[in-house]
């Protein structure tokens, strides 16, 4: 990594660190595991480890991800991406950012890396909280045992790497739109439309044509509920559509007429 | 030599308006160049063009022609600027804002406190910018522009929002930095009174066009040349004839001895000549020989 880019990354992180974005990511990751913990404490007979020890971890993991993958996660991506890019518009700081000795390329990718790292932070903390939500009920409730075996960490890690990949198209599009429109309503509205399109695509045998459905399709694959056989691998499609969206964003950032 | 030179720099906005119209800016080394013009003259647009925030429709920009920078990143290291403030992160404190720039410019940490001190923000440095007054934001923006000890500092109406004491402070800071650290300043303003106290060189822009460019002394000279002379004598008729034959000058109003656009040095000669011809001069008065009037003349007269 060249040092200029390292500096740009540091600058972007300094801007991001004190925004609510980091907190939103962590609270967002906490929400479902918290609900799952309470549900187990309330209904130990049907929900807890003791109800089905053999499949406990995989069920907890899949249940937790169910709401997350289809709705909350895409929504969070839209929110956080728009918010972080909006910082520059809202504070009128594009001009200040762009007159510092950093190349446009550096600035563009540094911001993007920070946002995708936040996504990664979210994944890691969400899975960590899921694991905790599997252990804590056993510690708090006398009728519930602490699970005797480890969660399937290898599967979780692989699933998450793939999940991150399938989120990139939405992230790329959202990043491009947020940079393009100073009014944050526009990217958020388009992003929401994309989420809805993604939900419809889940019922469609040609659903692979909608890049915003890839994370949901990936969830189906990782939870063993695969419905369609697509002619193309959605992970490759994720990568390709991300490169297209982000590429358009990069070019429009480079050639933007009015820079601040 | 020049620190900055533009040739025929122009910018036309999407709506077809020529906001900057063939400007040949010449900012000499170690000068305090004031860019003066009324609201909407095109000052900010010109400064944006210089900093590459918008693209010129025509013309060239040449920074440091003696020892140019190889690329934009290297160039920006040598320039500090604040354009139409506030351009600050409101969710961060003053010192956090400065730290981001210090990081981008690779300035040592010690320098951060130095500029905050210099702009009188040492006590407020841990306050969030959202709690700053306009004047404090302005000071912080100037602090950031000076942070990396640039060779050229570009400030867009730096005294905007400052109290009279603040204006005087910033002014003396600028003059000091110009003298002691040989920093060249390009400063836009719409206040002539401010420019008079600060500038070594001045460029007057109106409706995107450069109406005057030169040293402050040259501006004074031009203004006195364009002044009006009012005479009262005991024989106006004869005086008018004499002035017409000797100095080839016609009064601008019939009947009264009022002459315009003449060199102030002529008054002595006219007076002497009338005296020699035994015409009594009861009044000899200059009017509109001040900068203010000259400035208005420059931006109001379409032919200039
Ligand atoms: N983004 C824009 N799109 C279209 N026209 C613009 C834009 N920005 C500025 N203008 C026009 O360009 C002209 C010059 O504007 P500019 O902001 O450069 O003036 P200024 O000299 O800085 O004025 P002020 O003293 O008020 O700051 C104005 O007539 C303005 O209406
Ligand atoms: Mg302006």
Coordinates of C-alpha atoms and ligand atoms in Angstrom, one line a residue:
Chain A
X1 CA 0.0 0.0 0.0
X2 CA 1.5 3.3 -1.0
X3 CA 1.8 5.9 1.8
X4 CA -0.5 8.4 0.2
X5 CA -3.3 5.9 0.3
X6 CA -2.5 5.0 3.9
X7 CA -2.9 8.6 4.8
X8 CA -6.1 9.0 3.0
X9 CA -7.4 5.9 4.9
X10 CA -6.4 7.5 8.1
X11 CA -8.1 10.8 7.2
X12 CA -11.3 9.0 6.3
X13 CA -11.3 7.0 9.5
X14 CA -10.8 10.2 11.5
X15 CA -13.9 11.6 9.9
X16 CA -15.9 8.4 10.4
X17 CA -14.8 7.5 13.9
X18 CA -17.0 10.1 15.7
X19 CA -20.1 9.7 13.6
X20 CA -23.0 7.5 14.7
X21 CA -22.1 5.1 11.9
X22 CA -19.9 2.9 14.1
X23 CA -22.6 2.8 16.8
X24 CA -25.3 2.1 14.3
X25 CA -23.4 -0.9 13.0
X26 CA -22.8 -2.2 16.6
X27 CA -26.4 -1.6 17.8
X28 CA -27.7 -3.1 14.5
X29 CA -25.6 -6.2 15.2
X30 CA -26.8 -6.5 18.7
X31 CA -30.5 -6.2 18.1
X32 CA -31.4 -9.7 16.8
X33 CA -29.1 -11.6 19.2
X34 CA -30.7 -9.7 22.0
X35 CA -34.2 -10.7 20.9
X36 CA -33.0 -14.3 20.5
X37 CA -31.6 -14.3 24.0
X38 CA -34.8 -13.0 25.5
X39 CA -36.9 -15.4 23.4
X40 CA -34.9 -18.4 24.8
X41 CA -35.2 -17.2 28.4
X42 CA -38.9 -16.7 27.9
X43 CA -39.6 -20.0 26.1
X44 CA -36.8 -22.4 27.2
X45 CA -38.8 -25.4 26.2
X46 CA -39.1 -24.6 22.5
X47 CA -36.3 -22.2 21.8
X48 CA -33.3 -23.0 23.9
X49 CA -30.4 -25.4 23.6
X50 CA -32.2 -28.1 25.6
X51 CA -35.1 -28.1 23.0
X52 CA -32.8 -29.5 20.3
X53 CA -29.1 -29.8 21.3
X54 CA -27.9 -31.5 18.1
X55 CA -29.1 -28.7 15.8
X56 CA -29.0 -25.9 18.2
X57 CA -26.2 -23.8 16.8
X58 CA -27.2 -24.1 13.2
X59 CA -30.8 -23.2 13.9
X60 CA -29.9 -20.2 16.1
X61 CA -27.5 -19.0 13.4
X62 CA -30.0 -19.4 10.5
X63 CA -32.8 -17.8 12.5
X64 CA -30.7 -14.9 13.4
X65 CA -29.6 -14.3 9.9
X66 CA -33.0 -14.8 8.4
X67 CA -34.3 -11.2 9.1
X68 CA -30.9 -9.8 8.8
X69 CA -30.0 -11.0 5.3
X70 CA -33.1 -10.0 3.5
X71 CA -34.1 -6.7 5.1
X72 CA -32.1 -5.2 7.9
X73 CA -28.7 -5.7 6.3
X74 CA -29.5 -4.1 2.9
X75 CA -31.2 -1.3 4.8
X76 CA -28.2 -0.8 7.0
X77 CA -25.9 -0.7 4.0
X78 CA -28.0 2.0 2.4
X79 CA -28.2 4.0 5.6
X80 CA -24.5 3.9 6.5
X81 CA -23.2 4.4 3.0
X82 CA -25.4 7.5 2.4
X83 CA -24.6 8.8 5.9
X84 CA -20.8 8.6 5.5
X85 CA -20.7 10.2 2.1
X86 CA -23.3 12.8 3.2
X87 CA -20.8 14.0 5.8
X88 CA -18.9 15.8 3.1
X89 CA -21.9 17.4 1.5
X90 CA -23.6 18.4 4.7
X91 CA -20.5 20.1 6.1
X92 CA -19.5 21.6 2.7
X93 CA -16.2 19.9 3.1
X94 CA -15.7 18.4 -0.4
X95 CA -13.6 21.5 -1.4
X96 CA -11.5 21.2 1.7
X97 CA -11.0 17.5 1.2
X98 CA -10.2 17.9 -2.5
X99 CA -7.6 20.6 -2.1
X100 CA -5.4 18.5 0.3
X101 CA -2.6 16.7 -1.4
X102 CA -4.4 13.5 -2.0
X103 CA -5.4 12.1 -5.4
X104 CA -9.0 11.7 -6.3
X105 CA -8.4 8.0 -6.7
X106 CA -7.0 7.8 -3.2
X107 CA -9.9 9.7 -1.7
X108 CA -12.5 7.6 -3.6
X109 CA -11.0 4.3 -2.5
X110 CA -10.2 5.3 1.0
X111 CA -13.8 6.2 1.7
X112 CA -15.0 3.0 0.1
X113 CA -12.6 0.9 2.1
X114 CA -13.7 2.5 5.3
X115 CA -17.4 1.8 4.5
X116 CA -16.7 -1.8 3.6
X117 CA -14.6 -2.2 6.7
X118 CA -17.6 -1.0 8.7
X119 CA -19.6 -3.7 7.0
X120 CA -17.0 -6.3 8.0
X121 CA -17.0 -5.0 11.6
X122 CA -20.8 -5.5 11.5
X123 CA -20.5 -9.1 10.3
X124 CA -17.9 -10.0 12.9
X125 CA -19.8 -8.4 15.8
X126 CA -23.1 -9.8 14.6
X127 CA -21.7 -13.3 14.6
X128 CA -20.0 -12.8 17.9
X129 CA -23.3 -11.7 19.4
X130 CA -25.0 -14.7 17.9
X131 CA -22.5 -17.0 19.6
X132 CA -23.0 -15.1 22.9
X133 CA -26.8 -15.4 22.5
X134 CA -26.2 -19.1 22.4
X135 CA -24.2 -19.2 25.6
X136 CA -25.7 -16.5 27.8
X137 CA -29.2 -18.1 28.3
X138 CA -27.5 -21.1 29.7
X139 CA -25.7 -19.0 32.2
X140 CA -28.8 -17.0 33.3
X141 CA -31.6 -19.7 33.3
X142 CA -31.5 -22.8 35.5
X143 CA -33.5 -24.9 33.0
X144 CA -31.1 -24.1 30.1
X145 CA -27.7 -25.7 29.6
X146 CA -24.7 -24.1 28.2
X147 CA -24.1 -25.7 24.8
X148 CA -21.7 -28.7 25.0
X149 CA -20.1 -28.1 21.7
X150 CA -18.7 -25.2 19.7
X151 CA -20.7 -23.3 17.0
X152 CA -19.6 -24.2 13.4
X153 CA -17.0 -21.5 13.2
X154 CA -15.5 -22.6 9.9
X155 CA -18.9 -22.6 8.2
X156 CA -19.7 -19.2 9.7
X157 CA -16.4 -17.7 8.5
X158 CA -16.9 -19.1 5.0
X159 CA -20.6 -17.9 4.9
X160 CA -19.5 -14.5 6.0
X161 CA -16.9 -14.0 3.4
X162 CA -19.4 -15.0 0.8
X163 CA -22.1 -12.7 2.4
X164 CA -19.7 -9.8 2.3
X165 CA -19.1 -10.5 -1.4
X166 CA -22.8 -10.6 -2.2
X167 CA -23.4 -7.3 -0.4
X168 CA -20.8 -5.5 -2.5
X169 CA -23.2 -4.8 -5.5
X170 CA -25.6 -2.9 -3.3
X171 CA -22.7 -1.2 -1.5
X172 CA -21.1 -0.2 -4.8
X173 CA -24.3 1.2 -6.2
X174 CA -25.1 3.0 -3.0
X175 CA -21.6 4.5 -2.9
X176 CA -21.9 5.7 -6.5
X177 CA -25.3 7.3 -5.9
X178 CA -24.3 8.9 -2.7
X179 CA -21.3 10.5 -4.3
X180 CA -23.3 11.7 -7.2
X181 CA -26.3 13.3 -5.4
X182 CA -25.8 16.0 -2.8
X183 CA -29.4 15.4 -1.7
X184 CA -29.3 12.2 0.4
X185 CA -33.0 11.5 -0.2
X186 CA -32.2 10.5 -3.8
X187 CA -29.7 7.6 -3.1
X188 CA -31.8 6.4 -0.2
X189 CA -35.0 6.3 -2.3
X190 CA -33.2 4.4 -5.1
X191 CA -31.6 2.1 -2.6
X192 CA -35.0 1.2 -1.1
X193 CA -36.3 0.5 -4.6
X194 CA -33.4 -1.8 -5.1
X195 CA -34.1 -3.7 -1.9
X196 CA -37.7 -4.1 -2.9
X197 CA -36.6 -5.3 -6.4
X198 CA -34.3 -7.8 -4.5
X199 CA -37.2 -9.1 -2.5
X200 CA -39.3 -9.7 -5.6
X201 CA -36.3 -11.4 -7.3
X202 CA -36.4 -14.1 -4.6
X203 CA -39.6 -15.5 -6.1
X204 CA -38.3 -15.3 -9.7
X205 CA -36.6 -18.0 -11.6
X206 CA -34.5 -15.4 -13.3
X207 CA -33.7 -13.7 -10.0
X208 CA -30.0 -13.8 -10.7
X209 CA -30.5 -10.8 -13.0
X210 CA -31.1 -8.6 -9.9
X211 CA -27.8 -8.0 -8.2
X212 CA -29.5 -6.7 -5.0
X213 CA -31.0 -10.1 -4.3
X214 CA -27.6 -11.9 -4.2
X215 CA -27.2 -11.6 -0.4
X216 CA -30.7 -13.1 0.0
X217 CA -29.9 -15.9 -2.4
X218 CA -26.7 -16.5 -0.5
X219 CA -28.6 -16.7 2.7
X220 CA -30.8 -19.4 1.0
X221 CA -27.8 -21.3 0.0
X222 CA -26.1 -21.1 3.4
X223 CA -29.3 -22.2 5.1
X224 CA -30.0 -25.0 2.7
X225 CA -33.2 -23.5 1.3
X226 CA -32.0 -23.0 -2.2
X227 CA -35.0 -22.7 -4.6
X228 CA -33.6 -22.1 -8.0
X229 CA -30.6 -23.4 -10.0
X230 CA -29.2 -20.4 -11.8
X231 CA -27.1 -20.7 -15.0
X232 CA -24.4 -18.5 -13.4
X233 CA -22.6 -18.5 -10.1
X234 CA -24.0 -15.6 -8.0
X235 CA -20.7 -15.0 -6.3
X236 CA -19.0 -14.2 -9.6
X237 CA -22.0 -12.2 -10.6
X238 CA -21.7 -10.2 -7.4
X239 CA -18.1 -9.4 -8.1
X240 CA -18.8 -8.4 -11.7
X241 CA -21.8 -6.2 -10.9
X242 CA -19.9 -4.6 -8.0
X243 CA -17.0 -3.8 -10.4
X244 CA -19.4 -2.2 -12.8
X245 CA -21.3 -0.1 -10.2
X246 CA -18.1 1.0 -8.5
X247 CA -16.4 1.6 -11.8
X248 CA -19.1 3.9 -12.9
X249 CA -18.9 5.7 -9.6
X250 CA -15.2 6.1 -9.8
X251 CA -15.3 7.5 -13.3
X252 CA -18.1 9.9 -12.4
X253 CA -16.1 11.0 -9.4
X254 CA -13.0 11.6 -11.5
X255 CA -14.9 13.6 -14.1
X256 CA -17.3 15.4 -11.9
X257 CA -17.6 18.9 -13.3
X258 CA -18.4 20.7 -10.1
X259 CA -16.2 19.3 -7.4
X260 CA -17.1 21.6 -4.4
Chain B
X1 CA 8.5 37.0 -10.7
X2 CA 5.0 35.6 -10.4
X3 CA 3.8 33.0 -8.0
X4 CA 0.6 32.6 -10.0
X5 CA -0.3 33.6 -13.4
X6 CA -3.4 32.8 -15.5
X7 CA -3.9 33.4 -19.1
X8 CA -7.4 34.1 -20.5
X9 CA -8.9 32.1 -17.7
X10 CA -12.6 31.7 -18.3
X11 CA -15.5 29.8 -16.9
X12 CA -19.0 29.6 -18.3
X13 CA -21.7 28.0 -16.1
X14 CA -24.3 25.6 -17.4
X15 CA -26.8 28.4 -17.6
X16 CA -24.6 30.1 -20.1
X17 CA -23.4 32.8 -17.7
X18 CA -19.8 33.9 -18.2
X19 CA -18.8 34.0 -14.5
X20 CA -15.1 34.4 -15.3
X21 CA -14.3 36.1 -18.5
X22 CA -10.7 36.0 -19.9
X23 CA -8.9 36.8 -16.7
X24 CA -5.2 37.4 -16.7
X25 CA -4.2 37.1 -13.1
X26 CA -0.7 38.0 -12.1
X27 CA 0.2 37.4 -8.5
X28 CA 3.8 38.5 -7.8
X29 CA 6.0 36.6 -5.5
X30 CA 5.7 37.6 -1.8
X31 CA 2.8 39.9 -2.5
X32 CA -0.5 40.3 -0.8
X33 CA -2.7 40.3 -3.8
X34 CA -6.3 41.4 -3.1
X35 CA -8.9 40.4 -5.5
X36 CA -11.6 43.0 -5.2
X37 CA -15.1 43.0 -6.6
X38 CA -18.8 43.4 -5.7
X39 CA -21.1 40.4 -4.9
X40 CA -21.4 38.1 -7.8
X41 CA -18.3 39.5 -9.5
X42 CA -16.7 36.1 -10.0
X43 CA -14.1 36.1 -7.2
X44 CA -15.1 32.8 -5.6
X45 CA -15.5 31.2 -9.1
X46 CA -12.0 32.3 -10.0
X47 CA -10.5 30.9 -6.8
X48 CA -12.4 27.6 -7.4
X49 CA -10.9 27.4 -10.8
X50 CA -7.4 28.0 -9.5
X51 CA -7.8 25.2 -7.0
X52 CA -9.1 22.8 -9.6
X53 CA -12.5 22.5 -8.0
X54 CA -14.1 23.4 -11.3
X55 CA -12.7 23.2 -14.7
X56 CA -12.0 26.3 -16.8
X57 CA -13.9 26.5 -20.1
X58 CA -10.8 28.2 -21.5
X59 CA -7.4 29.5 -20.4
X60 CA -4.4 28.3 -18.5
X61 CA -3.3 28.5 -14.9
X62 CA 0.3 28.5 -14.0
X63 CA 1.5 28.1 -10.4
X64 CA 5.1 28.7 -9.4
X65 CA 6.3 29.0 -13.0
X66 CA 9.9 29.2 -11.7
X67 CA 9.9 25.9 -9.9
X68 CA 6.7 24.1 -10.9
X69 CA 5.3 21.0 -9.2
X70 CA 5.3 17.8 -11.1
X71 CA 1.7 16.9 -10.3
X72 CA -1.4 18.1 -8.5
X73 CA -0.7 16.3 -5.3
X74 CA 2.7 17.9 -5.0
X75 CA 1.2 21.3 -5.9
X76 CA -1.5 21.1 -3.3
X77 CA 1.2 20.6 -0.7
X78 CA 2.4 24.1 -1.4
X79 CA -0.9 25.8 -1.4
X80 CA -3.2 26.5 1.6
X81 CA -6.8 27.7 1.0
X82 CA -10.2 28.4 2.4
X83 CA -13.0 29.0 0.0
X84 CA -16.4 30.3 1.1
X85 CA -16.2 28.9 4.6
X86 CA -17.2 27.2 6.7
X87 CA -15.9 24.0 5.2
X88 CA -15.4 22.1 8.4
X89 CA -16.7 18.8 10.0
X90 CA -19.2 20.0 12.5
X91 CA -19.4 16.8 14.4
X92 CA -15.7 17.0 15.3
X93 CA -13.8 19.3 17.6
X94 CA -11.5 22.1 16.3
X95 CA -8.4 20.1 17.0
X96 CA -9.8 17.0 15.3
X97 CA -10.6 19.0 12.2
X98 CA -7.0 20.3 12.2
X99 CA -5.7 16.8 12.8
X100 CA -7.4 15.4 9.7
X101 CA -5.6 18.1 7.6
X102 CA -2.3 17.7 9.5
X103 CA -2.5 14.0 8.5
X104 CA -3.2 14.8 4.9
X105 CA -0.4 17.4 4.7
X106 CA 2.1 15.4 6.9
X107 CA 2.6 18.3 9.2
X108 CA 4.0 17.6 12.7
X109 CA 1.6 17.6 15.7
X110 CA 3.4 20.6 17.2
X111 CA 2.3 22.7 14.3
X112 CA -1.4 22.1 15.1
X113 CA -1.2 23.9 18.4
X114 CA 0.9 26.6 16.8
X115 CA -1.8 27.6 14.3
X116 CA -4.6 27.3 16.7
X117 CA -2.7 29.6 19.0
X118 CA -2.0 32.0 16.2
X119 CA -5.7 32.3 15.3
X120 CA -6.8 32.7 18.9
X121 CA -8.5 29.3 19.2
X122 CA -6.2 27.7 21.8
X123 CA -9.0 27.8 24.5
X124 CA -11.7 26.5 22.2
X125 CA -9.7 23.8 20.5
X126 CA -11.6 20.9 22.2
X127 CA -15.0 22.4 21.5
X128 CA -17.1 20.9 18.7
X129 CA -17.2 23.0 15.6
X130 CA -21.0 22.8 15.7
X131 CA -20.8 25.0 18.8
X132 CA -18.6 27.6 17.1
X133 CA -19.7 31.0 16.1
X134 CA -19.2 32.1 12.5
X135 CA -16.1 34.1 13.4
X136 CA -14.6 31.1 15.2
X137 CA -15.3 28.9 12.2
X138 CA -13.6 31.5 10.0
X139 CA -10.6 31.5 12.2
X140 CA -10.4 27.8 12.2
X141 CA -10.6 27.7 8.4
X142 CA -7.7 30.2 8.2
X143 CA -5.7 28.1 10.7
X144 CA -6.1 25.1 8.5
X145 CA -5.1 27.1 5.4
X146 CA -1.9 28.1 7.2
X147 CA -1.3 24.7 8.8
X148 CA 1.3 23.2 6.5
X149 CA 3.3 26.5 6.0
X150 CA 2.3 26.8 2.3
X151 CA 4.1 29.1 -0.1
X152 CA 0.8 30.5 -1.3
X153 CA -2.3 31.0 0.7
X154 CA -5.6 31.6 -1.0
X155 CA -8.3 33.1 1.2
X156 CA -11.9 33.8 0.1
X157 CA -13.3 36.7 2.1
X158 CA -11.3 35.8 5.2
X159 CA -12.8 38.6 7.4
X160 CA -16.4 37.4 6.7
X161 CA -18.2 37.2 10.1
X162 CA -15.3 38.6 12.1
X163 CA -15.6 41.4 14.6
X164 CA -13.6 44.6 14.0
X165 CA -11.0 43.5 16.5
X166 CA -10.8 40.1 14.8
X167 CA -10.4 41.7 11.4
X168 CA -7.5 43.8 12.6
X169 CA -5.9 40.7 14.2
X170 CA -6.2 38.6 11.1
X171 CA -4.9 41.5 9.0
X172 CA -1.8 41.9 11.1
X173 CA -1.3 38.1 11.1
X174 CA -1.4 38.1 7.3
X175 CA 1.0 41.1 7.0
X176 CA 3.4 39.4 9.5
X177 CA 3.4 36.1 7.7
X178 CA 3.9 37.8 4.5
X179 CA 6.9 39.8 5.8
X180 CA 8.6 37.2 8.0
X181 CA 7.8 33.9 6.3
X182 CA 7.6 35.2 2.7
X183 CA 4.2 33.7 2.2
X184 CA 2.3 35.0 -0.8
X185 CA -1.4 35.8 -0.2
X186 CA -4.2 35.9 -2.7
X187 CA -7.2 37.3 -0.8
X188 CA -10.7 38.0 -2.2
X189 CA -12.7 40.8 -0.6
X190 CA -15.6 43.1 -1.5
X191 CA -14.4 45.7 1.0
X192 CA -12.2 48.4 -0.4
X193 CA -11.4 49.8 3.0
X194 CA -10.0 46.4 4.0
X195 CA -8.0 46.1 0.8
X196 CA -6.4 49.5 1.3
X197 CA -5.0 48.5 4.6
X198 CA -3.7 45.1 3.5
X199 CA -2.8 44.8 -0.2
X200 CA 0.4 45.3 -2.0
X201 CA -1.3 44.4 -5.2
X202 CA -4.9 44.6 -6.3
X203 CA -7.1 43.1 -9.0
X204 CA -10.5 44.6 -9.5
X205 CA -13.1 42.2 -11.0
X206 CA -16.6 43.0 -12.1
X207 CA -19.0 40.7 -14.0
X208 CA -16.2 38.3 -14.6
X209 CA -13.9 40.8 -16.1
X210 CA -10.7 42.3 -14.8
X211 CA -11.2 46.0 -14.6
X212 CA -7.8 46.9 -13.1
X213 CA -4.7 45.1 -12.0
X214 CA -1.6 46.6 -10.5
X215 CA 0.1 47.7 -7.3
X216 CA -1.7 49.6 -4.7
X217 CA 0.3 52.7 -5.7
X218 CA -0.8 52.3 -9.3
X219 CA -4.4 52.2 -8.1
X220 CA -4.0 55.4 -6.2
X221 CA -2.4 57.0 -9.3
X222 CA -5.2 55.8 -11.5
X223 CA -7.8 57.1 -9.1
X224 CA -6.3 60.6 -8.9
X225 CA -6.0 60.7 -12.7
X226 CA -9.6 60.0 -13.0
X227 CA -10.7 62.8 -10.6
X228 CA -12.8 65.8 -11.2
X229 CA -11.6 69.4 -11.0
X230 CA -14.0 72.2 -10.0
X231 CA -13.0 75.8 -10.5
X232 CA -14.5 79.1 -9.7
X233 CA -13.0 82.3 -11.0
X234 CA -13.9 86.0 -11.5
X235 CA -14.0 85.4 -15.2
X236 CA -15.2 81.9 -16.0
X237 CA -15.6 82.6 -19.7
X238 CA -12.0 83.7 -20.2
X239 CA -10.7 80.9 -18.0
X240 CA -12.5 78.3 -20.0
X241 CA -10.9 79.6 -23.2
X242 CA -7.5 79.7 -21.7
X243 CA -7.7 76.2 -20.3
X244 CA -9.0 75.0 -23.7
X245 CA -6.1 76.5 -25.6
X246 CA -3.3 75.7 -23.1
X247 CA -4.4 72.3 -21.9
X248 CA -6.8 71.1 -24.5
X249 CA -9.5 70.5 -22.0
X250 CA -13.2 71.0 -22.2
X251 CA -15.5 71.2 -19.2
X252 CA -18.0 68.4 -18.8
X253 CA -20.9 70.8 -17.9
X254 CA -21.6 73.8 -19.9
X255 CA -21.3 77.1 -18.1
X256 CA -19.4 75.6 -15.1
X257 CA -15.7 75.0 -14.9
X258 CA -15.8 71.3 -14.1
X259 CA -13.3 69.0 -15.7
X260 CA -13.1 65.3 -15.5
X261 CA -10.5 62.6 -15.9
X262 CA -7.5 64.8 -15.5
X263 CA -4.2 64.4 -13.8
X264 CA -4.1 65.9 -10.4
X265 CA -0.7 67.4 -11.1
X266 CA -2.3 69.8 -13.6
X267 CA -4.0 71.8 -10.9
X268 CA -0.9 73.7 -10.0
X269 CA -0.2 74.6 -13.7
X270 CA -3.8 75.7 -14.3
X271 CA -3.8 77.8 -11.2
X272 CA -0.5 79.5 -12.2
X273 CA -1.6 80.0 -15.8
X274 CA -4.8 81.7 -14.7
X275 CA -2.9 83.8 -12.3
X276 CA -0.5 84.9 -15.0
X277 CA -3.5 86.0 -17.1
X278 CA -4.9 88.0 -14.1
X279 CA -7.9 85.8 -13.6
X280 CA -8.7 85.5 -9.9
X281 CA -9.3 81.9 -8.7
X282 CA -11.7 81.8 -5.8
X283 CA -12.1 78.0 -5.7
X284 CA -10.0 75.1 -7.0
X285 CA -11.3 71.9 -5.7
X286 CA -10.8 68.2 -6.4
X287 CA -13.7 65.9 -6.3
X288 CA -14.0 62.1 -6.5
X289 CA -10.3 61.6 -6.2
X290 CA -10.7 59.0 -3.5
X291 CA -10.4 55.2 -4.1
X292 CA -14.0 54.5 -3.2
X293 CA -15.3 56.7 -6.0
X294 CA -12.7 55.3 -8.4
X295 CA -13.7 51.8 -7.5
X296 CA -17.3 52.6 -8.2
X297 CA -16.3 54.3 -11.4
X298 CA -14.4 51.2 -12.5
X299 CA -17.3 48.8 -11.9
X300 CA -20.0 51.1 -13.1
X301 CA -18.5 52.5 -16.3
X302 CA -19.2 50.0 -19.0
X303 CA -16.5 51.4 -21.3
X304 CA -13.6 51.1 -18.9
Ligands
LIG1 N1 -22.9 26.8 -9.3 C1 -23.3 27.9 -10.1 N2 -24.1 27.8 -11.1 C2 -24.4 28.8 -11.9 N3 -24.0 30.1 -11.7 C3 -23.2 30.3 -10.6 C4 -22.8 29.2 -9.8 N4 -22.0 29.7 -8.8 C5 -21.9 31.0 -9.0 N5 -22.6 31.4 -10.1 C6 -22.7 32.7 -10.7 O1 -21.4 33.2 -11.0 C7 -21.3 34.6 -10.7 C8 -20.0 34.8 -9.9 O2 -20.2 34.2 -8.6 P1 -19.1 34.1 -7.5 O3 -19.6 33.3 -6.4 O4 -17.8 33.8 -8.1 O5 -19.1 35.7 -7.0 P2 -18.3 36.4 -5.9 O6 -17.4 37.4 -6.6 O7 -17.5 35.3 -5.1 O8 -19.4 37.1 -5.0 P3 -19.5 37.3 -3.4 O9 -18.7 38.5 -3.1 O10 -20.9 37.4 -3.2 O11 -18.9 36.1 -2.8 C9 -22.5 35.0 -10.0 O12 -23.3 35.7 -11.0 C10 -23.3 33.7 -9.7 O13 -24.6 33.9 -9.9
LIG2 MG1 -17.6 34.7 -3.1

